[in-house]
Coordinates of C-alpha atoms and ligand atoms in Angstrom, one line a residue:
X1 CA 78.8 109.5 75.9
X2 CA 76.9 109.6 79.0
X3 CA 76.4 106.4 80.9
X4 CA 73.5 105.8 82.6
X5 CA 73.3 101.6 82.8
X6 CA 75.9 100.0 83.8
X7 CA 76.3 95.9 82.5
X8 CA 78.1 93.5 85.3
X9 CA 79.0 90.0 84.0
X10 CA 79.0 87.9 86.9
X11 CA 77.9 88.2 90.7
X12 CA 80.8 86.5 92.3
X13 CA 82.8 88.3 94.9
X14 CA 84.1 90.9 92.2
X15 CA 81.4 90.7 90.0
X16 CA 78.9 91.8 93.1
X17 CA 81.2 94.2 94.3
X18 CA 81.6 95.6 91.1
X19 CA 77.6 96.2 90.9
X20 CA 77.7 97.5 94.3
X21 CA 79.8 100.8 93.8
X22 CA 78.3 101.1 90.5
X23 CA 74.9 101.3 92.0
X24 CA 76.3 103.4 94.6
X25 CA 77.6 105.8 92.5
X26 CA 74.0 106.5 91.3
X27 CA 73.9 104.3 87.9
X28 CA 71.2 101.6 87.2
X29 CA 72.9 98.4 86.7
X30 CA 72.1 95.1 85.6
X31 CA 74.0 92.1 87.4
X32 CA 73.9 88.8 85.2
X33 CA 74.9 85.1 85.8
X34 CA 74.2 81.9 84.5
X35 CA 72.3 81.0 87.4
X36 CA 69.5 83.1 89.6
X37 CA 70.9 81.4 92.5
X38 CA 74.2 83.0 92.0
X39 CA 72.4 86.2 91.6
X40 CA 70.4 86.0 94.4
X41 CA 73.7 85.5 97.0
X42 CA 75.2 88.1 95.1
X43 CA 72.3 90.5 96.1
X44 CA 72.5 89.2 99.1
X45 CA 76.5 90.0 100.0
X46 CA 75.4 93.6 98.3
X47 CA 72.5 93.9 100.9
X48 CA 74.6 92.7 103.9
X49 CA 77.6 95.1 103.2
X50 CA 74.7 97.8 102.8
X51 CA 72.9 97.1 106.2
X52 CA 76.7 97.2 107.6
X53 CA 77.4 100.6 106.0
X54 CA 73.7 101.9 107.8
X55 CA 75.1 100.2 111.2
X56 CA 77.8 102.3 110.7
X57 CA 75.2 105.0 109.9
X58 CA 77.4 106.2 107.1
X59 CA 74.1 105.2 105.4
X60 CA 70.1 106.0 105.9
X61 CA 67.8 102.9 105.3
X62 CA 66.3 104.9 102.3
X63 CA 69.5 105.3 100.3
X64 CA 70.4 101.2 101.1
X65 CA 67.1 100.7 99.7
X66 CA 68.0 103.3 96.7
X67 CA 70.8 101.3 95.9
X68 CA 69.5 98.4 96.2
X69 CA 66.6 99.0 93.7
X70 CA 68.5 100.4 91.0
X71 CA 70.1 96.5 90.8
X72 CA 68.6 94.3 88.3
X73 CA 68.9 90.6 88.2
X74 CA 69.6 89.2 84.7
X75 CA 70.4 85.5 83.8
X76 CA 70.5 86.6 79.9
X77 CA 73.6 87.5 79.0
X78 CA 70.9 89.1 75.8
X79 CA 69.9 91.6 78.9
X80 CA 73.1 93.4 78.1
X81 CA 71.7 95.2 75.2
X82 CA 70.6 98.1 77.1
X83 CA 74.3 98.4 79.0
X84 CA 76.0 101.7 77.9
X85 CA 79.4 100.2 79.5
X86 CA 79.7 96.8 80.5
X87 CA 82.2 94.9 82.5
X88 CA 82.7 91.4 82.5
X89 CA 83.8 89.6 85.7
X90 CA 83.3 86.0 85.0
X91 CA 85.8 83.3 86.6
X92 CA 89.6 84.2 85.4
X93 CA 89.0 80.5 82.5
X94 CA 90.3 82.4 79.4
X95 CA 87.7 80.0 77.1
X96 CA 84.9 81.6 79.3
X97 CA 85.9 85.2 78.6
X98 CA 86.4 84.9 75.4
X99 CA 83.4 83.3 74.9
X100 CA 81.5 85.7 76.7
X101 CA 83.1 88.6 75.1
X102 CA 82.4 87.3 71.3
X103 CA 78.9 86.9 72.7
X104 CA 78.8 90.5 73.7
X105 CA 80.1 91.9 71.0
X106 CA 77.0 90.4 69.1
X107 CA 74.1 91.4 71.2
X108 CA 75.6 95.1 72.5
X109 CA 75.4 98.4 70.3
X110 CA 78.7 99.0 68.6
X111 CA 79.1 101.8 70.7
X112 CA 79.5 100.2 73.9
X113 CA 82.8 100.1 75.7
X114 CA 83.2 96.3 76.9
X115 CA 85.9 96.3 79.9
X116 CA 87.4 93.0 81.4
X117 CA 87.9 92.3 85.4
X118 CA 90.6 90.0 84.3
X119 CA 93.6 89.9 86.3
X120 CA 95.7 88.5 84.1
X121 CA 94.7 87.6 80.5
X122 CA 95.6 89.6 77.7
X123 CA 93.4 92.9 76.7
X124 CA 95.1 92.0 73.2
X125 CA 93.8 88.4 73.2
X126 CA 90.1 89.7 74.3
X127 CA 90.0 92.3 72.0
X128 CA 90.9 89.5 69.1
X129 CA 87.6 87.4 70.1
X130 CA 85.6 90.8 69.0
X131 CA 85.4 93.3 66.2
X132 CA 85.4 96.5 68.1
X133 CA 89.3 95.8 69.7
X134 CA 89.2 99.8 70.1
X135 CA 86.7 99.2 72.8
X136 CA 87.9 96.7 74.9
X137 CA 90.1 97.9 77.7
X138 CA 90.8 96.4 81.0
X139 CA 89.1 97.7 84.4
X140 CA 90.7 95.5 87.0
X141 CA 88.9 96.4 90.7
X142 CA 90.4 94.5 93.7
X143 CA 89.0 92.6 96.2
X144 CA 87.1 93.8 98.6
X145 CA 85.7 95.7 95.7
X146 CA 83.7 98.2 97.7
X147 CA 87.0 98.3 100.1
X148 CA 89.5 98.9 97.9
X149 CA 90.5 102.0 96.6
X150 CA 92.3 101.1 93.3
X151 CA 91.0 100.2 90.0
X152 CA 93.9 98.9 87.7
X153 CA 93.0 100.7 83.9
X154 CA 94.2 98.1 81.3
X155 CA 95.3 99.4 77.8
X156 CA 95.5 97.1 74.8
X157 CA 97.7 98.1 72.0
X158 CA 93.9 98.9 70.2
X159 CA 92.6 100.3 73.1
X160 CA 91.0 103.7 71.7
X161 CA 91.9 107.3 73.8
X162 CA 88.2 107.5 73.9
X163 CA 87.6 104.1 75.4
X164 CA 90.5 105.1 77.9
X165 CA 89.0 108.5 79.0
X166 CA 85.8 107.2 79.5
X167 CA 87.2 104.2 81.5
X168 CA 89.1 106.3 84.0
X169 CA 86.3 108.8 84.7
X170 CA 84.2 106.3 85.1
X171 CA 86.5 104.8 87.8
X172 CA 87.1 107.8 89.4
X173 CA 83.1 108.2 89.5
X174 CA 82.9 105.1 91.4
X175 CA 85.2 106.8 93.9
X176 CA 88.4 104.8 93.1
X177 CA 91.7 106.1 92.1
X178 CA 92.7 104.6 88.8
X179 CA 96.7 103.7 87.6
X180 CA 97.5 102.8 84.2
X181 CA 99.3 99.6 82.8
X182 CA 100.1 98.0 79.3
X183 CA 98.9 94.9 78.4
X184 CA 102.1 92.6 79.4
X185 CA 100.9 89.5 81.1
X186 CA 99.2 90.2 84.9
X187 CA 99.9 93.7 84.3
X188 CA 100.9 95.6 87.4
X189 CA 99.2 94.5 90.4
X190 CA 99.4 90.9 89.6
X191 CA 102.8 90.6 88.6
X192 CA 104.1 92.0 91.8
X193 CA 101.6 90.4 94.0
X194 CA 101.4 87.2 92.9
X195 CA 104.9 86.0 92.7
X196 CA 105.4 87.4 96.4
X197 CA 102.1 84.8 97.4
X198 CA 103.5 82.0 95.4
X199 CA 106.6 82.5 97.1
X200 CA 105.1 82.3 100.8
X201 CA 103.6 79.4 99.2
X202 CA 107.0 78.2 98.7
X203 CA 108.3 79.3 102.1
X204 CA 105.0 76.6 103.5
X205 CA 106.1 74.3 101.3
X206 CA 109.7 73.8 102.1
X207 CA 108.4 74.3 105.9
X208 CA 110.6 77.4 106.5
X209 CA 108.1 78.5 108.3
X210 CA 104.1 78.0 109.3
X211 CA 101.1 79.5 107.9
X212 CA 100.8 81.7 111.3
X213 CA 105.1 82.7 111.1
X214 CA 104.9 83.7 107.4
X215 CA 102.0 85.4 107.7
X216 CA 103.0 87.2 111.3
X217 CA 106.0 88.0 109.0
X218 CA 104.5 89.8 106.1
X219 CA 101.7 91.6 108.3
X220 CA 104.2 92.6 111.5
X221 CA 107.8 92.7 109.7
X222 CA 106.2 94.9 106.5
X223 CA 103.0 96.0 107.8
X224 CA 100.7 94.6 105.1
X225 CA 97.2 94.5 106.6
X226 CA 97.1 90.8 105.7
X227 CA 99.8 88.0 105.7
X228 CA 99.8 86.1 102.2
X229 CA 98.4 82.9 102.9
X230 CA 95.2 84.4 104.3
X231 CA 95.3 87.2 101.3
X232 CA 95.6 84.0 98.8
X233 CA 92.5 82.5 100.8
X234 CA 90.9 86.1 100.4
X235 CA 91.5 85.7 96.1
X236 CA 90.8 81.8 96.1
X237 CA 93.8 79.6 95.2
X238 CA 92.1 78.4 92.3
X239 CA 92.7 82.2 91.2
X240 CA 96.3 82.4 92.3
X241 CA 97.1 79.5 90.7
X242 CA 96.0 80.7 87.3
X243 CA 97.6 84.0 87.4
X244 CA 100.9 82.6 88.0
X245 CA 99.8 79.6 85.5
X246 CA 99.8 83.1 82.9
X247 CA 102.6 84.8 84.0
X248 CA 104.6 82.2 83.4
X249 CA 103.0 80.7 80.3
X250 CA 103.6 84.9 78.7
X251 CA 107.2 85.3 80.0
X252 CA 108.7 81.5 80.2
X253 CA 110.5 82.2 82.5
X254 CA 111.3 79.8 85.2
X255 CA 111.0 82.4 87.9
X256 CA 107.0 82.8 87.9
X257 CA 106.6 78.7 88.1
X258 CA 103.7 78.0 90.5
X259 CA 104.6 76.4 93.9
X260 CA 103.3 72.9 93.6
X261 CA 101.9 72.6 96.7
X262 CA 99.7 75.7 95.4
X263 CA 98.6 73.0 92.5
X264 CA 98.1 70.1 95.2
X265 CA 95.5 72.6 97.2
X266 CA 93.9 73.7 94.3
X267 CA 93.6 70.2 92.8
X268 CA 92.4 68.8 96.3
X269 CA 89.4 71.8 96.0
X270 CA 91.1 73.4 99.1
X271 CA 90.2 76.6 97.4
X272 CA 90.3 79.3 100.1
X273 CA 87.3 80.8 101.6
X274 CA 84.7 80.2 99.4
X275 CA 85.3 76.8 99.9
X276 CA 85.9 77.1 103.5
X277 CA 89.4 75.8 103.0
X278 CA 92.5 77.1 101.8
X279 CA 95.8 77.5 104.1
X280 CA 93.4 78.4 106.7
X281 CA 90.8 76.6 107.8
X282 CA 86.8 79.1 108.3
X283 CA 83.5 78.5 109.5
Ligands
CAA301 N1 83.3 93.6 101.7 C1 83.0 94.9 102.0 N2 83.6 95.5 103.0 C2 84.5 94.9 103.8 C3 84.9 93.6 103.5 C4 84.2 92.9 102.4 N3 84.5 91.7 102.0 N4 85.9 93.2 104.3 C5 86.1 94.3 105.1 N5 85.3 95.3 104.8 C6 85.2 96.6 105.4 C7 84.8 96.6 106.9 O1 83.4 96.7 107.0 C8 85.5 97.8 107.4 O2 84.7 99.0 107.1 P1 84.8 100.3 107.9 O3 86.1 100.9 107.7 O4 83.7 101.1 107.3 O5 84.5 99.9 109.4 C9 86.8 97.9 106.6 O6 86.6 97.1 105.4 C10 87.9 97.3 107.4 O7 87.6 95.9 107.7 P2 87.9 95.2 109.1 O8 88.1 96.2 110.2 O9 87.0 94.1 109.3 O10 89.3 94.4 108.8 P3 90.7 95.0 108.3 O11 91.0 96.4 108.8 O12 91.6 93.9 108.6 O13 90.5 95.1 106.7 C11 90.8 94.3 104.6 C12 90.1 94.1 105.9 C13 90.2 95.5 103.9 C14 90.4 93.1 103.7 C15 92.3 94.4 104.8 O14 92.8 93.3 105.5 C16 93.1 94.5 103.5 O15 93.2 95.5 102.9 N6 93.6 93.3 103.1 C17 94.4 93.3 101.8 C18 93.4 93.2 100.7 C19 94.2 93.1 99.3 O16 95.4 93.1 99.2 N7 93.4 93.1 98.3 C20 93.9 92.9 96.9 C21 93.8 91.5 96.5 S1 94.4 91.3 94.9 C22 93.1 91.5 94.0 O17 92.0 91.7 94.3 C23 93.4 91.5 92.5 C24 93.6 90.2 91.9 O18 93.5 90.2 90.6 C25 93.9 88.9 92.5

């Protein structure tokens, strides 16, 4: 089927980013929240990384504006109706998404696909909060959205061919490059990544070495573009900490337990930089 509006769930830093390539990509899409403030400084990030891209003249003024005005606001999750795809990127709280998804499943034609951002909670699990499991898939973007180049393509053990297909066409029309993973708790990306932050985590925590050392480390020593600590800033901690809070709830094993000064950050809001504090301190 062809797919002309495109549904976002959620303006946060994925959820904006998400509506971003989507727009730029030439679809109308409508970005909801619960709040029109959240909206409006999720327009807001999409608008500033516009201007940048016309700075960069890699962009005219008309097509930021082109963009820009194919984004609707939407604090009505009801507004979804006219989605042909919809993805939800909502704060990784499993009640939340499942929530949300039983919720879509009610107000959006039976024919639309309804993808998850979630790093890390099963596709299985989602697709059980809904009676169209052959439609729910995983389309897991990483952050910076419009930055990155991969999109992580969930399958659930329902997960239709169809819903697949249409999935990774439509990442690859967004310009990403898409890689496949089963549903097994934090699928791919996650269950690599995240046990290498917690571990830096641990390195802080045991004082082996500094925020700065460990991340000199990681960014000098294996030339990752960022050290951990300031990638787990980058995700929030809050984040972190749940992924690793599902990895090892799915596998029990004692290897994916989270660092407790990870907890003790998250607990203390010290949540990275959205809250202007994390491991580093920002402006
Ligand atoms: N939004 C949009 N564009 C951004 C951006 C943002 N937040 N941050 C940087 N950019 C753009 C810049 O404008 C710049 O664009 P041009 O090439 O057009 O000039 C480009 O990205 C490079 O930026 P900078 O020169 O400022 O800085 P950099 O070279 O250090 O790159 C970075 C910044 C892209 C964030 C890089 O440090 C990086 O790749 N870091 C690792 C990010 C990563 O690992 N992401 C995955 C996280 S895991 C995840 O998302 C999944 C999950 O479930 C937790």
């Amino acid at each position: 089927m062809t797919i002309k509006t495109f549904g976002v769930v959620g303006a946060g830093q994925m959820g904006n980013g998400i509506a971003q390539v989507a727009a730029m990509s030439g679809l109308d899409v409508i970005m909801n929240d619960i709040k029109t403030e959240f909206i409006e400084k999720g327009i807001a990030n999409i608008a500033k990384n516009l201007s940048r891209n016309v700075e960069k003249e890699k962009m005219s003024e008309e097509e930021k504006e082109s963009v820009l005005s194919r984004i609707t606001a939407s604090v009505e999750l009801a507004d979804m109706k006219t989605s042909d795809f919809v993805v939800e990127a909502a704060t990784e709280n499993e009640v939340l998404k499942l929530k949300i998804f039983q919720n879509l499943d009610e107000i959006c034609p039976a024919h639309v696909i309804l993808a998850t951002n979630t790093s890390s909670i099963p596709i299985g699990r989602i697709a059980g909060a809904t009676k169209r499991p052959e439609m729910i898939i995983g389309m897991h973007f990483m952050n910076p959205v419009p930055v990155m180049k991969l999109v992580e393509v969930i399958k659930g053990l329902a997960t239709s061919e169809d819903t697949f297909n249409t999935t990774w066409e439509l990442s690859t029309k967004f310009g990403k490059t898409p890689a496949v993973a089963n549903d097994f708790p934090g699928f791919i990306a996650n269950r690599i990544l995240m046990p290498m932050i917690n571990e830096a985590i641990f390195c802080l925590y045991q004082s082996v070495g500094t925020c700065e050392d460990i991340d000199t480390v990681m960014k000098l020593g294996m030339n990752h573009p960022m050290g951990p600590l300031a990638l787990a800033d980058l995700i929030g901690l809050d984040t972190c900490l749940s992924i690793m809070e599902t990895l090892y709830d799915g596998f029990k094993d004692s290897k994916y337990r989270p660092c407790p000064l990870l907890r003790k950050y998250v607990e203390t809001g010290w949540l990275g930089r959205k809250t202007g504090r994390g491991f580093y301190q920002y402006d």
